[in-house]
mmCIF file of N, CA and C in Angstrom:
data_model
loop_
_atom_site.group_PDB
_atom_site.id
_atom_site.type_symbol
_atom_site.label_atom_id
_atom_site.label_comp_id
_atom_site.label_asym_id
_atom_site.label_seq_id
_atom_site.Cartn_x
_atom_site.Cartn_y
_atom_site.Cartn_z
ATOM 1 N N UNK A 8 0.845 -1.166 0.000
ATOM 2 C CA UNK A 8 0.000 0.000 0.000
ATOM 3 C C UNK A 8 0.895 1.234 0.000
ATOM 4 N N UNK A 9 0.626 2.335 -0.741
ATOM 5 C CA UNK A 9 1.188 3.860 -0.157
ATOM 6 C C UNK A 9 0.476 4.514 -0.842
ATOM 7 N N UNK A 10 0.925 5.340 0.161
ATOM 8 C CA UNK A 10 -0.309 6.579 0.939
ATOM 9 C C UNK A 10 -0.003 8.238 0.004
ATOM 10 N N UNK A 11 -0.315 9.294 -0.264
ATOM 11 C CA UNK A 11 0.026 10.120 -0.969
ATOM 12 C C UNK A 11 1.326 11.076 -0.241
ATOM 13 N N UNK A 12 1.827 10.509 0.825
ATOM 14 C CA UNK A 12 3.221 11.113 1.256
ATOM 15 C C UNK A 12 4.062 10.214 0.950
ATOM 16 N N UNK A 13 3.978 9.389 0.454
ATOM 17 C CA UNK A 13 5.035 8.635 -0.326
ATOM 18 C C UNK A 13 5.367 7.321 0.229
ATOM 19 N N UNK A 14 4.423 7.094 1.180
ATOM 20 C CA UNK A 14 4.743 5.847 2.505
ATOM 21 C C UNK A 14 4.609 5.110 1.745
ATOM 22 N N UNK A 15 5.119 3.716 2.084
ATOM 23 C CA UNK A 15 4.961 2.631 1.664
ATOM 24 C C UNK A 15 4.732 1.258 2.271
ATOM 25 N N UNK A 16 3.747 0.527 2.776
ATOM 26 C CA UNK A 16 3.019 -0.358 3.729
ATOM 27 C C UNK A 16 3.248 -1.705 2.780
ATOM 28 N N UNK A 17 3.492 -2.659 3.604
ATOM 29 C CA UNK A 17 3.474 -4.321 3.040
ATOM 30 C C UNK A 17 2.582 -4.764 4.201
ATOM 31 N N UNK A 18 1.829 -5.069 4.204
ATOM 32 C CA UNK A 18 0.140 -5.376 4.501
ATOM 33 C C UNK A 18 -0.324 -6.762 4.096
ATOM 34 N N UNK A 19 -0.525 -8.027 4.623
ATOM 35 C CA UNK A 19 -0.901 -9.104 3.795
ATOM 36 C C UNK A 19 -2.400 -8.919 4.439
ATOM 37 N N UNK A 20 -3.088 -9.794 3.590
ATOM 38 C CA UNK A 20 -4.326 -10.782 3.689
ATOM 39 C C UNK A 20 -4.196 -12.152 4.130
ATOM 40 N N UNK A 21 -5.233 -12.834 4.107
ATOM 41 C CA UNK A 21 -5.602 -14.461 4.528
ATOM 42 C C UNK A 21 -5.127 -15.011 3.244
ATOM 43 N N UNK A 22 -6.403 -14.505 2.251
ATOM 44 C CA UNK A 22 -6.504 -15.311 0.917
ATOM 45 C C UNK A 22 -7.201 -14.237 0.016
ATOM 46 N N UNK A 23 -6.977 -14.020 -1.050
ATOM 47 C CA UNK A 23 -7.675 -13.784 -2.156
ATOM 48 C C UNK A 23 -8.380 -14.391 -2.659
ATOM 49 N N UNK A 24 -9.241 -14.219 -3.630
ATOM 50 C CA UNK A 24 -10.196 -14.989 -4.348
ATOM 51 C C UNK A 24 -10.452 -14.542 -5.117
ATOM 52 N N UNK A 25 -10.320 -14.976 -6.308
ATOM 53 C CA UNK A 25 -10.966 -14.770 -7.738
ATOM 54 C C UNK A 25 -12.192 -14.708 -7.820
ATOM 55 N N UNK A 26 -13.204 -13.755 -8.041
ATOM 56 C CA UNK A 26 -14.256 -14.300 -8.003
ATOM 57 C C UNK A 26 -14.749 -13.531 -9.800
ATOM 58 N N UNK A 27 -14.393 -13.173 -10.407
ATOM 59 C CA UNK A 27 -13.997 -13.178 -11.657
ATOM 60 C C UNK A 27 -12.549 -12.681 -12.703
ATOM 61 N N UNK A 28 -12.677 -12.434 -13.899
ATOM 62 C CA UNK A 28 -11.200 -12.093 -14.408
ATOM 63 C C UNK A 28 -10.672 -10.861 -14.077
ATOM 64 N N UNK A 29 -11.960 -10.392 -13.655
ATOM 65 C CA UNK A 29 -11.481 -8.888 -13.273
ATOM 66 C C UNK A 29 -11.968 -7.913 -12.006
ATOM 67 N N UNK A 30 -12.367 -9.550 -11.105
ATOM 68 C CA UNK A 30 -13.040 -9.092 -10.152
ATOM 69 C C UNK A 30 -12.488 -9.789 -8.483
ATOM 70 N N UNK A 31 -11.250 -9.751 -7.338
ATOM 71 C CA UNK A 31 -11.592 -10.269 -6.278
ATOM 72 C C UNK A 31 -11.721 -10.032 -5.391
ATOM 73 N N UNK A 32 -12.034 -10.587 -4.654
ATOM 74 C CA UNK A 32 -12.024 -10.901 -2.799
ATOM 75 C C UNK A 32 -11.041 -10.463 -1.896
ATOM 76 N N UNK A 33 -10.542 -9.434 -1.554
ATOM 77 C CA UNK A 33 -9.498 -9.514 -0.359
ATOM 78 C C UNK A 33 -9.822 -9.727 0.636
ATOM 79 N N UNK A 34 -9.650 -11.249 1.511
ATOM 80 C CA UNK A 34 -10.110 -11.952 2.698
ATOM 81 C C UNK A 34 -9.239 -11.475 3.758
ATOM 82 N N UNK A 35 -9.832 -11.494 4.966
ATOM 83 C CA UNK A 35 -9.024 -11.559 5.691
ATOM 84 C C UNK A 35 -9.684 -12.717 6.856
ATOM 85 N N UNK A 36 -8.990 -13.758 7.525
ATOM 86 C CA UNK A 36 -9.440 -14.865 8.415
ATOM 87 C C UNK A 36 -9.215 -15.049 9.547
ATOM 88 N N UNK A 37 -10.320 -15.491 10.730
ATOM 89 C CA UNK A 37 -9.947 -15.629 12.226
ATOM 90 C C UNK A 37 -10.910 -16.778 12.552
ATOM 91 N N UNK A 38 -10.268 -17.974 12.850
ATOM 92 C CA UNK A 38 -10.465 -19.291 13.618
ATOM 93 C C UNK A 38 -10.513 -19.223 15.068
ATOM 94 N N UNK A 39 -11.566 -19.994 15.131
ATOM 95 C CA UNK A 39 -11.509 -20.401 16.704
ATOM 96 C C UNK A 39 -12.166 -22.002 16.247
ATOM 97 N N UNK A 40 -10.867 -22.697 17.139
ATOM 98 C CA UNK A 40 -11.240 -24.103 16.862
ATOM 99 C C UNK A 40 -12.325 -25.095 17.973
ATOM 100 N N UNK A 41 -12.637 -23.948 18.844
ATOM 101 C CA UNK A 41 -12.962 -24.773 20.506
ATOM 102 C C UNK A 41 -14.189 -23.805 20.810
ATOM 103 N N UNK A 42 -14.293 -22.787 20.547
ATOM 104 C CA UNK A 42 -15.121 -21.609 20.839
ATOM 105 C C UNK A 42 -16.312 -21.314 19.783
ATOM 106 N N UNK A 43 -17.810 -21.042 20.135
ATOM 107 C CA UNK A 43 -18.733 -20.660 18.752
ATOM 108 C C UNK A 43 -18.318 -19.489 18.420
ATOM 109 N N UNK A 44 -17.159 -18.636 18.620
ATOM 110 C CA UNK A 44 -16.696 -17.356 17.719
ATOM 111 C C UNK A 44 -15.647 -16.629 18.090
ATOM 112 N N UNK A 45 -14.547 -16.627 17.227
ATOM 113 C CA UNK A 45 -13.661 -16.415 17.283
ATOM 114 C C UNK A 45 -13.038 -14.958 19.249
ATOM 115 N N UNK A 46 -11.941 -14.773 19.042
ATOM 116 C CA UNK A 46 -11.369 -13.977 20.540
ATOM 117 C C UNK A 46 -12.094 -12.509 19.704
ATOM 118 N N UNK A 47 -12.165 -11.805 21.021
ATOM 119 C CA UNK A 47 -12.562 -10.308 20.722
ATOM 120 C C UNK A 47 -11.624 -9.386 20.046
ATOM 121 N N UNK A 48 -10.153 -10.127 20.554
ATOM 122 C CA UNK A 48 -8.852 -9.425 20.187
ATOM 123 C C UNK A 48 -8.937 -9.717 18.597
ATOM 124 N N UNK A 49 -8.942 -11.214 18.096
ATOM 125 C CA UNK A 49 -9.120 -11.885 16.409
ATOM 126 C C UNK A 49 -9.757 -10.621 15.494
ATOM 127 N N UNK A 50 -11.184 -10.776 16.308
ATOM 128 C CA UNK A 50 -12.289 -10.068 15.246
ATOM 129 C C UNK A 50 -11.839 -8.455 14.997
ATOM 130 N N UNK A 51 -11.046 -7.915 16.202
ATOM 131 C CA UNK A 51 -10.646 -6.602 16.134
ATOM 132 C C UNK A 51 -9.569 -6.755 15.470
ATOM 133 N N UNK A 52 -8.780 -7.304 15.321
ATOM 134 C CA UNK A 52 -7.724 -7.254 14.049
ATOM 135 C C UNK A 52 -8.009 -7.761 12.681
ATOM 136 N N UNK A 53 -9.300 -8.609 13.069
ATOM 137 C CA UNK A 53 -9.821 -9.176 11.306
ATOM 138 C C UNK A 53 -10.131 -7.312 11.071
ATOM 139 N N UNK A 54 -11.306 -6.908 11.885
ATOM 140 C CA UNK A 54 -11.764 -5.450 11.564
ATOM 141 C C UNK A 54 -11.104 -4.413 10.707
ATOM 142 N N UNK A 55 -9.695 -4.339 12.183
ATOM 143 C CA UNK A 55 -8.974 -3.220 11.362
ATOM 144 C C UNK A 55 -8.486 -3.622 9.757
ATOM 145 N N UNK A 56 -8.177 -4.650 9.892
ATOM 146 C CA UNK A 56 -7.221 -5.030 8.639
ATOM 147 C C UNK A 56 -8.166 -4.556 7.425
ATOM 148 N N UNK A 57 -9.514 -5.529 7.491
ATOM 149 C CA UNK A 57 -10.732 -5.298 6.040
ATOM 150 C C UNK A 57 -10.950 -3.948 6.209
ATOM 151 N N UNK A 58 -10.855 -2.868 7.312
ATOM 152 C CA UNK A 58 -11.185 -1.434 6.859
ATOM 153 C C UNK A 58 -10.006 -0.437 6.545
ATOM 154 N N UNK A 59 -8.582 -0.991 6.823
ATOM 155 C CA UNK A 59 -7.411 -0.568 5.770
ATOM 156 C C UNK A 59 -7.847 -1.225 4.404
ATOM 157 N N UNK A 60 -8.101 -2.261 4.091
ATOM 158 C CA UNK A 60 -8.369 -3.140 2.577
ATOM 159 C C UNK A 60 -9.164 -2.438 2.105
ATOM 160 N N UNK A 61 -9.919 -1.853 2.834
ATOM 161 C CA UNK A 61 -11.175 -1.418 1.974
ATOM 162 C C UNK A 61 -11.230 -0.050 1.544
ATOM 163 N N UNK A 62 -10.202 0.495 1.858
ATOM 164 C CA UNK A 62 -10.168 2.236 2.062
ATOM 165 C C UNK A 62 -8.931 2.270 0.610
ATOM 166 N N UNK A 63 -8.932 1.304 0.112
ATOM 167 C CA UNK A 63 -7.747 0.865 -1.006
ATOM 168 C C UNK A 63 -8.298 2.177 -1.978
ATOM 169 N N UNK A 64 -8.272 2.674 -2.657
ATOM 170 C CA UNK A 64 -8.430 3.542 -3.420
ATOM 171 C C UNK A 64 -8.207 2.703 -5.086
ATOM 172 N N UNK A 65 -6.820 2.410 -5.484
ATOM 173 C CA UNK A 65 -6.964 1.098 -6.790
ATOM 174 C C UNK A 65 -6.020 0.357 -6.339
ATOM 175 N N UNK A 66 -6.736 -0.713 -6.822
ATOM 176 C CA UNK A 66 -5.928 -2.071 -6.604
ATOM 177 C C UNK A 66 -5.323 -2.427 -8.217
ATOM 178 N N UNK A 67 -4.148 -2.754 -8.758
ATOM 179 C CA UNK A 67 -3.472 -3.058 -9.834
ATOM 180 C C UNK A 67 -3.244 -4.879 -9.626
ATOM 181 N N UNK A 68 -3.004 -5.354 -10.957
ATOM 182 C CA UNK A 68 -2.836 -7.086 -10.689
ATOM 183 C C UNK A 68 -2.430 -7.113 -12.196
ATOM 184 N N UNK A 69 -0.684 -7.373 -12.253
ATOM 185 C CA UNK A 69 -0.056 -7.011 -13.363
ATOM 186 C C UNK A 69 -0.078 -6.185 -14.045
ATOM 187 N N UNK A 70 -0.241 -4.539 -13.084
ATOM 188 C CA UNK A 70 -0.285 -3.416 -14.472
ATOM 189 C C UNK A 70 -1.861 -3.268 -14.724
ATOM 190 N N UNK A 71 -2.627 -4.457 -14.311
ATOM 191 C CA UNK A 71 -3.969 -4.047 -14.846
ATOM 192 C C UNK A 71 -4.749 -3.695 -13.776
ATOM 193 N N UNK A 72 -5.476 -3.028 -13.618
ATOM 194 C CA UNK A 72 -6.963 -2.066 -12.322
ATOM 195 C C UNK A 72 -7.687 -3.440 -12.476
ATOM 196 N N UNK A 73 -7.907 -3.438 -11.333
ATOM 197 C CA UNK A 73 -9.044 -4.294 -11.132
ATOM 198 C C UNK A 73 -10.225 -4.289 -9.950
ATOM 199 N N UNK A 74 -10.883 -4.630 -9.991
ATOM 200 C CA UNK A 74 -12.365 -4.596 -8.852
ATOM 201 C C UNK A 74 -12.069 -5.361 -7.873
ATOM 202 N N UNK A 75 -12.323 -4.963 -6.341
ATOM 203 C CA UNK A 75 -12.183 -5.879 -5.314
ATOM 204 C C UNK A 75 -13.544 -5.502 -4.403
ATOM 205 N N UNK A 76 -13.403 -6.429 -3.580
ATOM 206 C CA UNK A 76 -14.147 -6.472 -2.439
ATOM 207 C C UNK A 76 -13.492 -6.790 -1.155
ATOM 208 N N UNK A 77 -13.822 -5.955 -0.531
ATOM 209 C CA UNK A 77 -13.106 -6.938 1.028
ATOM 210 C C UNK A 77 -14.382 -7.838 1.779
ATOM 211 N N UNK A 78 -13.705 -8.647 2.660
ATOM 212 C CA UNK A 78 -14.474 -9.554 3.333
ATOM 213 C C UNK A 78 -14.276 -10.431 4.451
ATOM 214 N N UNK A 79 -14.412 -10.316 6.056
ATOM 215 C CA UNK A 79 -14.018 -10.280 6.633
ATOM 216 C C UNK A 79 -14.775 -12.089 7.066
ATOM 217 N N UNK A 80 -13.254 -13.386 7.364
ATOM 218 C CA UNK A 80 -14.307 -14.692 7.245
ATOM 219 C C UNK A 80 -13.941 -15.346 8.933
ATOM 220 N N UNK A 81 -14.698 -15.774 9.538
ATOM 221 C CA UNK A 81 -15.115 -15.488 11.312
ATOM 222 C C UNK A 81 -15.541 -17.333 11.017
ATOM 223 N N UNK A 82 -14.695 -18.574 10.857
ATOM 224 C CA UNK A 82 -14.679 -19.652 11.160
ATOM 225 C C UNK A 82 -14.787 -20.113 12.886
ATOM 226 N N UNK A 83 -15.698 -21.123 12.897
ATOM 227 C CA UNK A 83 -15.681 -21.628 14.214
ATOM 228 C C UNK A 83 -16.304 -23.039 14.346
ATOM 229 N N UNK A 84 -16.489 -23.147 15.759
ATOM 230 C CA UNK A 84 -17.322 -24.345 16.046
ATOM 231 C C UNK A 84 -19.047 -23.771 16.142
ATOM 232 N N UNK A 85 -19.695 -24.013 14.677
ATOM 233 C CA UNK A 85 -21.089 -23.487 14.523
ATOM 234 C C UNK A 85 -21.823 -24.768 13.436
ATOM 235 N N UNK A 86 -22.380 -24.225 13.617
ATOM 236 C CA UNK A 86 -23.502 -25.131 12.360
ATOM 237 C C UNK A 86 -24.136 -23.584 11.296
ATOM 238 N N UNK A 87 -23.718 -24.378 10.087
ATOM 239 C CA UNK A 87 -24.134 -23.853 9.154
ATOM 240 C C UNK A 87 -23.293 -22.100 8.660
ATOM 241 N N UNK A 88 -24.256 -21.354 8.136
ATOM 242 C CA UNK A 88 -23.266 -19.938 8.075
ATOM 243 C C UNK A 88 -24.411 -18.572 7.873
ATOM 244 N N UNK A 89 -23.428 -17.563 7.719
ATOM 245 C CA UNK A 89 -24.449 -16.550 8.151
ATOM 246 C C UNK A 89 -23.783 -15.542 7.307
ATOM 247 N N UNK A 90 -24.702 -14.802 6.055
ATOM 248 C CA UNK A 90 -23.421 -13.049 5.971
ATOM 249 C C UNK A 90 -23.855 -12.014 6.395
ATOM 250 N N UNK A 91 -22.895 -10.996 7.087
ATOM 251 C CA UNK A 91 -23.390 -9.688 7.625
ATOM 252 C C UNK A 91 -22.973 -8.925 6.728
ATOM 253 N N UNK A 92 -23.933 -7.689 6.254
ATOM 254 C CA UNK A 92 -25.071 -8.092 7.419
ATOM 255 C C UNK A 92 -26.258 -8.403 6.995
ATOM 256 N N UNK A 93 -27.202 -8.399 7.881
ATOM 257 C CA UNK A 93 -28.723 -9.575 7.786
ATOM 258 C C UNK A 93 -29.587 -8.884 8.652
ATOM 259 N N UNK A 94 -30.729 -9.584 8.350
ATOM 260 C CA UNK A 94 -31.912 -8.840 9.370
ATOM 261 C C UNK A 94 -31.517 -9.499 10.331
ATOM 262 N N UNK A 95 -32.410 -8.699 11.086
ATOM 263 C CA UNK A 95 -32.667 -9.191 12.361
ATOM 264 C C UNK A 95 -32.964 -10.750 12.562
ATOM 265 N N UNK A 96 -34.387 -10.897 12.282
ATOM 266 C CA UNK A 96 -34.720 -12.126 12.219
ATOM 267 C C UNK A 96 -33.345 -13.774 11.636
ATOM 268 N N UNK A 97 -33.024 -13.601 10.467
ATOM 269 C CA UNK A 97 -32.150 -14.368 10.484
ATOM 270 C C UNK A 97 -30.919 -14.387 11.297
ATOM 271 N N UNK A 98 -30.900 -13.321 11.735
ATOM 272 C CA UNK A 98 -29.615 -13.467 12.911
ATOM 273 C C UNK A 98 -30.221 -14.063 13.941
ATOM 274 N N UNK A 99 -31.010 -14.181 14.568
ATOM 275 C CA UNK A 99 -31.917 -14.790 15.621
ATOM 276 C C UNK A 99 -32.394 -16.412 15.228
ATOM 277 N N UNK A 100 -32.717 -16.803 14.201
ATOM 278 C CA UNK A 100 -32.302 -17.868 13.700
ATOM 279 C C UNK A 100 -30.704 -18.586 14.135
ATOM 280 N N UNK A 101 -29.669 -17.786 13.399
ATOM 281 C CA UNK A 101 -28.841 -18.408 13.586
ATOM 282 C C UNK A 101 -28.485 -18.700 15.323
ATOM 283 N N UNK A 102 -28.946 -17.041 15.629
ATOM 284 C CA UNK A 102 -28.128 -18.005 17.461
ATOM 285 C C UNK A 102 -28.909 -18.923 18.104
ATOM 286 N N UNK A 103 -30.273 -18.955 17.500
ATOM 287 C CA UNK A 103 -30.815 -20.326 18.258
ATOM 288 C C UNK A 103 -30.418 -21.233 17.457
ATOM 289 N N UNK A 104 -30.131 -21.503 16.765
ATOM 290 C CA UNK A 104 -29.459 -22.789 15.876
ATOM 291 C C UNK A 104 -27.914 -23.042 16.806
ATOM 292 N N UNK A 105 -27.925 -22.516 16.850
ATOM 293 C CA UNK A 105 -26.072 -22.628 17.796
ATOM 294 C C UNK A 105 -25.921 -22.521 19.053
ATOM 295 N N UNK A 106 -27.174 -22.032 19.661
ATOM 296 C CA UNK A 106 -27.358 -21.827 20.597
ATOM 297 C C UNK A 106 -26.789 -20.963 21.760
ATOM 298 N N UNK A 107 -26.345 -19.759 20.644
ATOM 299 C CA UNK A 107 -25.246 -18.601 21.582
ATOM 300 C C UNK A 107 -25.321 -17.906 22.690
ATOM 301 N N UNK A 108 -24.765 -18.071 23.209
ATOM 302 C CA UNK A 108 -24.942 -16.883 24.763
ATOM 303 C C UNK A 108 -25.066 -16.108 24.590
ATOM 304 N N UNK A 109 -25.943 -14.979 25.446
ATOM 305 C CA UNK A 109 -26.259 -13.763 24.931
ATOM 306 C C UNK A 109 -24.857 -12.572 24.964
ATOM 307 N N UNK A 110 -24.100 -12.661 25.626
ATOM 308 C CA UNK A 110 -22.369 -12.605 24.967
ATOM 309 C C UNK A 110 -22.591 -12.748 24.019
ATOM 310 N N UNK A 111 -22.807 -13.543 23.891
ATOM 311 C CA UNK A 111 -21.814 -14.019 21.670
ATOM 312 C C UNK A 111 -23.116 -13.448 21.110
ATOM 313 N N UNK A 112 -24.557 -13.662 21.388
ATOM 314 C CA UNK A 112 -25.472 -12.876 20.361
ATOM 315 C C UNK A 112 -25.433 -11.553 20.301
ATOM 316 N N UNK A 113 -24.561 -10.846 20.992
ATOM 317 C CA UNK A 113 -24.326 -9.428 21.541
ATOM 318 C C UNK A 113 -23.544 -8.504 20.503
ATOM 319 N N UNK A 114 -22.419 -9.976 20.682
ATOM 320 C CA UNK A 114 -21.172 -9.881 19.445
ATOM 321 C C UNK A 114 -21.752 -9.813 18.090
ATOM 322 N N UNK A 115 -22.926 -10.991 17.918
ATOM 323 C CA UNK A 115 -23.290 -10.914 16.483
ATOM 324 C C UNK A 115 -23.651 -9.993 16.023
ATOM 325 N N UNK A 116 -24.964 -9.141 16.967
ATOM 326 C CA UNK A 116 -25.057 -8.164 16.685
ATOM 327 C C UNK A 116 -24.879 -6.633 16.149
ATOM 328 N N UNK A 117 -23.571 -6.560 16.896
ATOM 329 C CA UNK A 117 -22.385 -5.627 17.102
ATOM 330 C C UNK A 117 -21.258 -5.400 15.188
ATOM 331 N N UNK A 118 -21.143 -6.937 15.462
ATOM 332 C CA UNK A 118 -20.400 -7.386 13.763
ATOM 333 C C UNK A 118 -21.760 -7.082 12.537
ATOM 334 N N UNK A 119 -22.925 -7.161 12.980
ATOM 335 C CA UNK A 119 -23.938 -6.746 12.462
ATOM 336 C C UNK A 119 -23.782 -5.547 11.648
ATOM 337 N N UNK A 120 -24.227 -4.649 12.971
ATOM 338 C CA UNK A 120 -23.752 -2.973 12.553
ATOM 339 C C UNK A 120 -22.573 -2.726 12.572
ATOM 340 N N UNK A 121 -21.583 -3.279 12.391
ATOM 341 C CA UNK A 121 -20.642 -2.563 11.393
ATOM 342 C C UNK A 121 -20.752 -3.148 10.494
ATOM 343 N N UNK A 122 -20.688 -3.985 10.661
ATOM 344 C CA UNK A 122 -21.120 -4.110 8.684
ATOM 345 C C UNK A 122 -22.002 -3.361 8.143
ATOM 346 N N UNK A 123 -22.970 -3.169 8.387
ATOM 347 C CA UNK A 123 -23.825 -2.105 7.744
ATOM 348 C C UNK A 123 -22.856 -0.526 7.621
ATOM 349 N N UNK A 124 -23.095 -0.319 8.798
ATOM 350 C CA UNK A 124 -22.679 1.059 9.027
ATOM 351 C C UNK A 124 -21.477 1.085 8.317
ATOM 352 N N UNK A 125 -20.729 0.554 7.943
ATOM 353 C CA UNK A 125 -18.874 0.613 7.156
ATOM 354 C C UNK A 125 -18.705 -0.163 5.844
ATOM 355 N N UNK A 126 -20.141 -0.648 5.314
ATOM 356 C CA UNK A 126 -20.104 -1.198 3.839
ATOM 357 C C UNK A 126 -19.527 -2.531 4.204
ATOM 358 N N UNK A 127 -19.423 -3.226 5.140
ATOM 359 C CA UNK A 127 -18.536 -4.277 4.908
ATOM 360 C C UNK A 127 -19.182 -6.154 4.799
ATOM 361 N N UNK A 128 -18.395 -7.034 4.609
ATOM 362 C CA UNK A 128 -18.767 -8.020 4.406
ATOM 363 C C UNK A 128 -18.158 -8.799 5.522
ATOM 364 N N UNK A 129 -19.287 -9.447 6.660
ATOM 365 C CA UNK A 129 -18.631 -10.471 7.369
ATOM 366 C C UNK A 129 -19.392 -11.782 7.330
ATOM 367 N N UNK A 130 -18.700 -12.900 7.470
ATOM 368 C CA UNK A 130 -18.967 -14.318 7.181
ATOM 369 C C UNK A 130 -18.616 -15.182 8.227
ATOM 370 N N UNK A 131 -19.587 -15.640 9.122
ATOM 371 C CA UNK A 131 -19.816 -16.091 10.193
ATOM 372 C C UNK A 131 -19.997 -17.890 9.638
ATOM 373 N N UNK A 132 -18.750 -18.713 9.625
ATOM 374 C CA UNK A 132 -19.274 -20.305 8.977
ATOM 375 C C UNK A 132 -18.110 -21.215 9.856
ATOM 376 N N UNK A 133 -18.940 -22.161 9.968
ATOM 377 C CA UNK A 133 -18.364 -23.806 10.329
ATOM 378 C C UNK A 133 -16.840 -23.565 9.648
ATOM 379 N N UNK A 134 -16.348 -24.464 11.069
ATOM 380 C CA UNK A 134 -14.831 -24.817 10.268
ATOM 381 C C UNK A 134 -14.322 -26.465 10.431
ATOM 382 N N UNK A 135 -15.866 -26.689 10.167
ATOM 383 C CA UNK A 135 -16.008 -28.053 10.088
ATOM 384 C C UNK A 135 -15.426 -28.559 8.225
#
């Protein structure tokens, strides 16, 4: 990355993804292998990272501009998956399906509105 004072940032991601020839994904990923959702510390560094990614101004891929998206992916011990953000109702679905503490439905919530509120994409899925 650099910035218009001339800085210059080396910044990784999780994974990229193609999601066409001229279109991808900049992921960024936080596991929790034992827990239904990842540490508070994880999700706040998945955060910051997808809202530096996303504040990208152009992204180049050999010389050529191309379209991205960021997308922030929140693996755990869950059933099934979820993208933020969502209504209400299907979020309420999901924590009775998983059966979350109102802690963690608090959290969902929370990852909710920012996603809304900051354009962003989060992905709440099994890491089964």
């Amino acid at each position: 990355m650099k910035n218009y004072l001339g800085g210059e940032y080396a910044l990784t991601c999780d994974e990229v993804i193609f999601e066409s020839a001229n279109e991808i994904i900049i992921q960024e990923s936080k596991n929790s292998s034992r827990s239904k959702l990842p540490t508070n510390d994880d999700i706040k560094d998945g955060l910051f990272k997808l809202i530096l990614f996303s504040n990208i101004d152009k992204l180049t891929l050999d010389g050529i501009e191309v379209k991205f998206k960021t997308r922030l992916k929140l693996t755990s011990n869950i059933d099934g998956e979820i993208h933020l953000p969502q209504d209400i109702e299907a979020i309420q679905h999901f924590v009775r399906k998983n059966q979350l503490t109102k802690s963690q439905e608090s959290r969902v919530l929370l990852l909710n509105e920012e996603a809304r509120e900051n354009g962003l994409t989060i992905v709440l899925q099994s890491n089964k």
